[in-house]
PDB file of C-alpha atoms in Angstrom:
ATOM      1  CA  MET A 734     -27.048 -19.719  13.956  1.00 67.00           C
ATOM      2  CA  LEU A 735     -23.816 -17.974  13.090  1.00 64.00           C
ATOM      3  CA  PRO A 736     -23.124 -14.124  13.235  1.00 80.00           C
ATOM      4  CA  PRO A 737     -22.682 -12.182   9.261  1.00 93.00           C
ATOM      5  CA  LEU A 738     -18.692 -13.058   8.168  1.00 95.00           C
ATOM      6  CA  PRO A 739     -17.868  -9.425   8.753  1.00 95.00           C
ATOM      7  CA  THR A 740     -18.958  -9.641  12.475  1.00 95.00           C
ATOM      8  CA  LEU A 741     -17.023 -12.815  12.684  1.00 96.00           C
ATOM      9  CA  ALA A 742     -13.830 -10.827  10.885  1.00 97.00           C
ATOM     10  CA  ARG A 743     -14.193  -7.790  13.789  1.00 97.00           C
ATOM     11  CA  HIS A 744     -14.126  -9.959  16.672  1.00 97.00           C
ATOM     12  CA  ALA A 745     -11.080 -11.625  14.854  1.00 97.00           C
ATOM     13  CA  LEU A 746      -9.119  -9.076  13.801  1.00 97.00           C
ATOM     14  CA  ASP A 747     -10.314  -7.032  17.176  1.00 97.00           C
ATOM     15  CA  ARG A 748      -8.244 -10.195  19.045  1.00 97.00           C
ATOM     16  CA  GLY A 749      -5.159  -9.654  16.793  1.00 97.00           C
ATOM     17  CA  HIS A 750      -5.861 -11.942  14.315  1.00 98.00           C
ATOM     18  CA  THR A 751      -3.875 -10.238  11.041  1.00 98.00           C
ATOM     19  CA  PRO A 752      -6.155  -9.762   7.851  1.00 98.00           C
ATOM     20  CA  ALA A 753      -4.372 -12.532   5.840  1.00 98.00           C
ATOM     21  CA  GLU A 754      -4.787 -14.869   9.393  1.00 98.00           C
ATOM     22  CA  THR A 755      -8.886 -13.564   9.876  1.00 98.00           C
ATOM     23  CA  TYR A 756      -9.748 -14.297   6.201  1.00 98.00           C
ATOM     24  CA  ALA A 757      -8.127 -17.985   6.791  1.00 98.00           C
ATOM     25  CA  LEU A 758      -9.641 -19.057   9.507  1.00 97.00           C
ATOM     26  CA  LEU A 759     -13.482 -17.931   7.594  1.00 97.00           C
ATOM     27  CA  ALA A 760     -12.331 -19.331   4.465  1.00 97.00           C
ATOM     28  CA  ARG A 761     -11.615 -22.349   6.673  1.00 96.00           C
ATOM     29  CA  ARG A 762     -15.023 -21.887   7.743  1.00 95.00           C
ATOM     30  CA  THR A 763     -16.879 -21.913   5.438  1.00 94.00           C
ATOM     31  CA  GLY A 764     -15.447 -23.480   1.997  1.00 94.00           C
ATOM     32  CA  GLU A 765     -16.124 -20.311   0.047  1.00 94.00           C
ATOM     33  CA  PRO A 766     -12.808 -17.756  -0.077  1.00 96.00           C
ATOM     34  CA  LEU A 767     -15.029 -14.945  -1.776  1.00 96.00           C
ATOM     35  CA  PRO A 768     -17.754 -13.820   0.646  1.00 97.00           C
ATOM     36  CA  ALA A 769     -14.717 -14.783   3.646  1.00 97.00           C
ATOM     37  CA  ALA A 770     -12.347 -12.150   1.312  1.00 97.00           C
ATOM     38  CA  ARG A 771     -15.338  -9.721   1.585  1.00 97.00           C
ATOM     39  CA  ALA A 772     -15.927  -9.750   5.507  1.00 97.00           C
ATOM     40  CA  VAL A 773     -12.275  -8.572   6.060  1.00 98.00           C
ATOM     41  CA  CYS A 774     -12.285  -6.004   3.589  1.00 97.00           C
ATOM     42  CA  LEU A 775     -15.980  -4.633   5.142  1.00 97.00           C
ATOM     43  CA  ALA A 776     -14.738  -5.803   9.080  1.00 97.00           C
ATOM     44  CA  LEU A 777     -11.482  -3.326   8.046  1.00 97.00           C
ATOM     45  CA  ALA A 778     -13.938  -0.069   6.830  1.00 95.00           C
ATOM     46  CA  ILE A 779     -13.387  -1.094   3.434  1.00 95.00           C
ATOM     47  CA  PRO A 780     -15.684   0.638   1.528  1.00 93.00           C
ATOM     48  CA  LEU A 781     -17.955  -1.878  -0.283  1.00 94.00           C
ATOM     49  CA  ALA A 782     -17.367  -0.285  -3.998  1.00 95.00           C
ATOM     50  CA  GLU A 783     -13.550  -0.373  -3.235  1.00 93.00           C
ATOM     51  CA  THR A 784     -14.237  -4.005  -2.302  1.00 96.00           C
ATOM     52  CA  THR A 785     -16.214  -5.839  -5.337  1.00 96.00           C
ATOM     53  CA  ILE A 786     -12.796  -3.800  -7.359  1.00 95.00           C
ATOM     54  CA  ARG A 787     -10.334  -5.233  -5.279  1.00 95.00           C
ATOM     55  CA  LEU A 788     -11.768  -8.514  -5.046  1.00 96.00           C
ATOM     56  CA  ASP A 789     -12.847  -8.693  -9.032  1.00 95.00           C
ATOM     57  CA  GLU A 790      -9.125  -8.128 -10.002  1.00 93.00           C
ATOM     58  CA  CYS A 791      -7.649 -11.168  -8.264  1.00 92.00           C
ATOM     59  CA  TYR A 792     -11.199 -13.730  -8.549  1.00 93.00           C
ATOM     60  CA  GLY A 793     -10.217 -15.647 -11.292  1.00 91.00           C
ATOM     61  CA  ALA A 794      -6.163 -16.786  -9.894  1.00 90.00           C
ATOM     62  CA  LEU A 795      -7.008 -16.788  -6.158  1.00 91.00           C
ATOM     63  CA  LEU A 796     -10.687 -17.323  -5.178  1.00 93.00           C
ATOM     64  CA  ALA A 797     -12.739 -18.915  -8.428  1.00 92.00           C
ATOM     65  CA  ASP A 798     -11.277 -22.131  -7.342  1.00 90.00           C
ATOM     66  CA  PRO A 799     -10.324 -23.019  -3.803  1.00 88.00           C
ATOM     67  CA  ARG A 800      -8.273 -26.048  -3.070  1.00 88.00           C
ATOM     68  CA  PRO A 801      -8.679 -27.394   0.763  1.00 89.00           C
ATOM     69  CA  GLY A 802      -5.609 -26.102   2.982  1.00 94.00           C
ATOM     70  CA  THR A 803      -3.944 -23.318   1.035  1.00 95.00           C
ATOM     71  CA  GLU A 804      -6.327 -21.114   2.717  1.00 97.00           C
ATOM     72  CA  ALA A 805      -3.641 -19.555   4.442  1.00 97.00           C
ATOM     73  CA  ASP A 806      -1.534 -18.993   1.753  1.00 96.00           C
ATOM     74  CA  THR A 807      -4.490 -17.256  -0.175  1.00 96.00           C
ATOM     75  CA  GLY A 808      -4.779 -14.961   2.951  1.00 97.00           C
ATOM     76  CA  GLU A 809      -0.939 -13.868   2.691  1.00 97.00           C
ATOM     77  CA  LEU A 810      -1.442 -13.253  -0.906  1.00 95.00           C
ATOM     78  CA  LEU A 811      -4.332 -11.029  -0.245  1.00 97.00           C
ATOM     79  CA  GLU A 812      -2.576  -9.083   1.548  1.00 96.00           C
ATOM     80  CA  ALA A 813       0.393  -8.649  -0.202  1.00 94.00           C
ATOM     81  CA  LEU A 814      -1.962  -7.839  -3.141  1.00 94.00           C
ATOM     82  CA  GLY A 815      -3.128  -5.311  -0.844  1.00 95.00           C
ATOM     83  CA  VAL A 816      -6.412  -6.170  -0.706  1.00 96.00           C
ATOM     84  CA  PHE A 817      -7.169  -5.664   2.468  1.00 97.00           C
ATOM     85  CA  ASP A 818      -4.899  -2.380   2.782  1.00 97.00           C
ATOM     86  CA  VAL A 819      -7.453   0.044   4.294  1.00 95.00           C
ATOM     87  CA  PRO A 820      -7.753   3.374   2.413  1.00 92.00           C
ATOM     88  CA  LYS A 821      -6.608   6.559   4.734  1.00 94.00           C
ATOM     89  CA  ASP A 822      -7.790   9.926   3.545  1.00 93.00           C
ATOM     90  CA  LEU A 823      -5.455  12.291   2.535  1.00 95.00           C
ATOM     91  CA  THR A 824      -4.923  15.971   3.348  1.00 95.00           C
ATOM     92  CA  ALA A 825      -4.286  18.684   1.555  1.00 96.00           C
ATOM     93  CA  THR A 826      -0.524  18.431   1.732  1.00 95.00           C
ATOM     94  CA  GLU A 827       0.150  15.487   1.824  1.00 96.00           C
ATOM     95  CA  LEU A 828      -2.090  14.573  -1.423  1.00 97.00           C
ATOM     96  CA  ALA A 829       0.116  17.365  -2.647  1.00 97.00           C
ATOM     97  CA  VAL A 830       3.054  15.039  -1.821  1.00 97.00           C
ATOM     98  CA  VAL A 831       1.864  12.570  -3.234  1.00 98.00           C
ATOM     99  CA  ASP A 832       1.455  14.634  -6.511  1.00 98.00           C
ATOM    100  CA  HIS A 833       5.395  15.784  -6.658  1.00 98.00           C
ATOM    101  CA  PHE A 834       6.013  11.652  -6.206  1.00 98.00           C
ATOM    102  CA  LEU A 835       4.176  10.792  -9.253  1.00 97.00           C
ATOM    103  CA  THR A 836       5.802  13.963 -10.771  1.00 98.00           C
ATOM    104  CA  ALA A 837       9.598  12.030  -9.464  1.00 98.00           C
ATOM    105  CA  ILE A 838       8.123   8.593 -10.512  1.00 97.00           C
ATOM    106  CA  ASP A 839       7.240   9.879 -14.674  1.00 97.00           C
ATOM    107  CA  ALA A 840      11.322  11.459 -14.022  1.00 97.00           C
ATOM    108  CA  LEU A 841      12.803   7.706 -12.836  1.00 96.00           C
ATOM    109  CA  GLY A 842      12.167   6.932 -15.834  1.00 95.00           C
ATOM    110  CA  GLY A 843      11.141   3.640 -15.611  1.00 94.00           C
ATOM    111  CA  ILE A 844      10.138   1.754 -12.475  1.00 94.00           C
ATOM    112  CA  ARG A 845       9.873  -1.912 -11.198  1.00 93.00           C
ATOM    113  CA  PRO A 846       6.864  -3.365 -10.748  1.00 93.00           C
ATOM    114  CA  GLY A 847       7.558  -3.912  -7.613  1.00 93.00           C
ATOM    115  CA  HIS A 848       8.532  -0.916  -6.809  1.00 96.00           C
ATOM    116  CA  GLN A 849       5.242   0.554  -8.075  1.00 95.00           C
ATOM    117  CA  HIS A 850       3.051  -1.740  -6.279  1.00 94.00           C
ATOM    118  CA  GLY A 851       4.590  -1.133  -3.109  1.00 95.00           C
ATOM    119  CA  LEU A 852       4.678   3.215  -3.489  1.00 97.00           C
ATOM    120  CA  ALA A 853       0.598   2.225  -4.598  1.00 95.00           C
ATOM    121  CA  ARG A 854       0.197   0.669  -1.564  1.00 96.00           C
ATOM    122  CA  TRP A 855       1.845   3.204   0.767  1.00 97.00           C
ATOM    123  CA  PHE A 856      -0.501   6.127  -1.204  1.00 97.00           C
ATOM    124  CA  THR A 857      -3.330   3.921  -0.517  1.00 94.00           C
ATOM    125  CA  THR A 858      -2.153   3.719   3.649  1.00 96.00           C
ATOM    126  CA  GLY A 859      -1.190   7.335   4.022  1.00 96.00           C
ATOM    127  CA  ASN A 860       2.549   6.066   4.573  1.00 96.00           C
ATOM    128  CA  LEU A 861       4.208   8.114   2.765  1.00 97.00           C
ATOM    129  CA  ALA A 862       7.441   8.197   4.323  1.00 97.00           C
ATOM    130  CA  ALA A 863       8.027   4.961   3.442  1.00 97.00           C
ATOM    131  CA  ALA A 864       7.708   6.131  -0.112  1.00 98.00           C
ATOM    132  CA  TYR A 865       9.903   8.923   0.426  1.00 98.00           C
ATOM    133  CA  LEU A 866      13.014   6.924   1.902  1.00 98.00           C
ATOM    134  CA  SER A 867      12.152   4.494  -1.171  1.00 97.00           C
ATOM    135  CA  LEU A 868      11.892   7.444  -3.855  1.00 98.00           C
ATOM    136  CA  ALA A 869      15.005   9.083  -1.646  1.00 98.00           C
ATOM    137  CA  ALA A 870      17.060   5.256  -2.180  1.00 97.00           C
ATOM    138  CA  ALA A 871      15.960   5.162  -6.124  1.00 96.00           C
ATOM    139  CA  HIS A 872      18.485   6.466  -9.022  1.00 95.00           C
ATOM    140  CA  PRO A 873      16.422   7.852 -12.389  1.00 96.00           C
ATOM    141  CA  ARG A 874      17.557   5.822 -15.262  1.00 94.00           C
ATOM    142  CA  PRO A 875      20.738   7.467 -17.092  1.00 89.00           C
ATOM    143  CA  THR A 876      19.324   7.449 -20.763  1.00 93.00           C
ATOM    144  CA  THR A 877      15.294   7.830 -20.404  1.00 95.00           C
ATOM    145  CA  GLY A 878      15.273   9.215 -16.266  1.00 96.00           C
ATOM    146  CA  ASN A 879      14.883  12.936 -15.307  1.00 97.00           C
ATOM    147  CA  PRO A 880      17.562  13.283 -12.419  1.00 97.00           C
ATOM    148  CA  THR A 881      17.124  16.906 -12.067  1.00 96.00           C
ATOM    149  CA  GLN A 882      13.813  16.982 -12.011  1.00 97.00           C
ATOM    150  CA  TYR A 883      13.371  13.928  -9.989  1.00 98.00           C
ATOM    151  CA  TRP A 884      15.913  15.015  -7.063  1.00 98.00           C
ATOM    152  CA  THR A 885      14.299  18.562  -6.753  1.00 98.00           C
ATOM    153  CA  THR A 886      10.668  17.163  -6.565  1.00 98.00           C
ATOM    154  CA  LEU A 887      11.838  14.988  -4.218  1.00 98.00           C
ATOM    155  CA  VAL A 888      13.443  17.590  -2.302  1.00 98.00           C
ATOM    156  CA  THR A 889       9.960  19.740  -2.757  1.00 98.00           C
ATOM    157  CA  ALA A 890       8.080  16.207  -1.447  1.00 98.00           C
ATOM    158  CA  GLY A 891       9.854  16.031   1.825  1.00 98.00           C
ATOM    159  CA  GLU A 892       9.525  19.700   2.325  1.00 97.00           C
ATOM    160  CA  LEU A 893       6.357  19.697   2.546  1.00 97.00           C
ATOM    161  CA  LEU A 894       6.307  15.713   4.793  1.00 97.00           C
ATOM    162  CA  THR A 895       8.924  17.462   7.142  1.00 96.00           C
ATOM    163  CA  THR A 896       6.237  20.148   7.620  1.00 93.00           C
ATOM    164  CA  THR A 897       3.181  17.681   9.256  1.00 87.00           C
ATOM    165  CA  PRO A 898       2.770  16.832  12.485  1.00 86.00           C
ATOM    166  CA  THR A 899       5.200  14.345  13.533  1.00 90.00           C
ATOM    167  CA  PRO A 900       6.942  13.586  10.618  1.00 92.00           C
ATOM    168  CA  ASP A 901       9.210  10.683  10.142  1.00 94.00           C
ATOM    169  CA  PRO A 902      12.544  11.885  11.323  1.00 94.00           C
ATOM    170  CA  ARG A 903      14.246   9.830   8.806  1.00 96.00           C
ATOM    171  CA  ILE A 904      12.767  11.820   6.566  1.00 97.00           C
ATOM    172  CA  LYS A 905      15.153  14.715   7.000  1.00 96.00           C
ATOM    173  CA  THR A 906      18.040  12.287   6.387  1.00 97.00           C
ATOM    174  CA  ALA A 907      16.872  11.322   3.074  1.00 97.00           C
ATOM    175  CA  LEU A 908      16.070  15.427   2.491  1.00 98.00           C
ATOM    176  CA  THR A 909      19.497  15.726   3.178  1.00 97.00           C
ATOM    177  CA  HIS A 910      20.049  13.346   0.511  1.00 98.00           C
ATOM    178  CA  CYS A 911      17.403  14.625  -1.987  1.00 98.00           C
ATOM    179  CA  ARG A 912      19.806  17.925  -1.877  1.00 98.00           C
ATOM    180  CA  SER A 913      22.774  16.877  -2.220  1.00 97.00           C
ATOM    181  CA  GLN A 914      22.447  14.992  -5.295  1.00 97.00           C
ATOM    182  CA  ALA A 915      19.829  17.839  -6.764  1.00 96.00           C
ATOM    183  CA  ALA A 916      22.800  19.852  -6.722  1.00 96.00           C
ATOM    184  CA  THR A 917      25.026  17.762  -8.808  1.00 93.00           C
ATOM    185  CA  TRP A 918      22.880  18.315 -11.174  1.00 86.00           C
TER     186      TRP A 918
END
């Protein structure tokens, strides 16, 4: 008798398999994509309620009608969609940074769906340095954005990020850029 799927998933993850690879192994072995995906999420310690929401959102498109031989591709898609992203509990400072990011996003005057998806994933996983660098490289739309609010909000967010333990050194460079942009508006 096989151990429960989450135990098998944890074992594969502990051996260095990515979540996508782990999903593919389990889905090939069982022929049941939904339980395989659920097992990977649970092995990653993603709460069951959150796991259920994530899998419900992609069930019809990716898991309802599996085709043999597509398990690796499906695993990669699940990973790219953020299904296997492990949520991080954010500190009060990090939550304040995310609030500033949301204000900056509004001040952009529009955001590409792919950029928005990436930012949402970084917020979930707590990778706020990547989110900051991404926003610092963007520019508000000329007709619908609010450049003054955008750049000053990013300056405030960058200053908060530099106070965190071991800040990413690239933040200081991006903060300098944001200050320069804020000064021109």
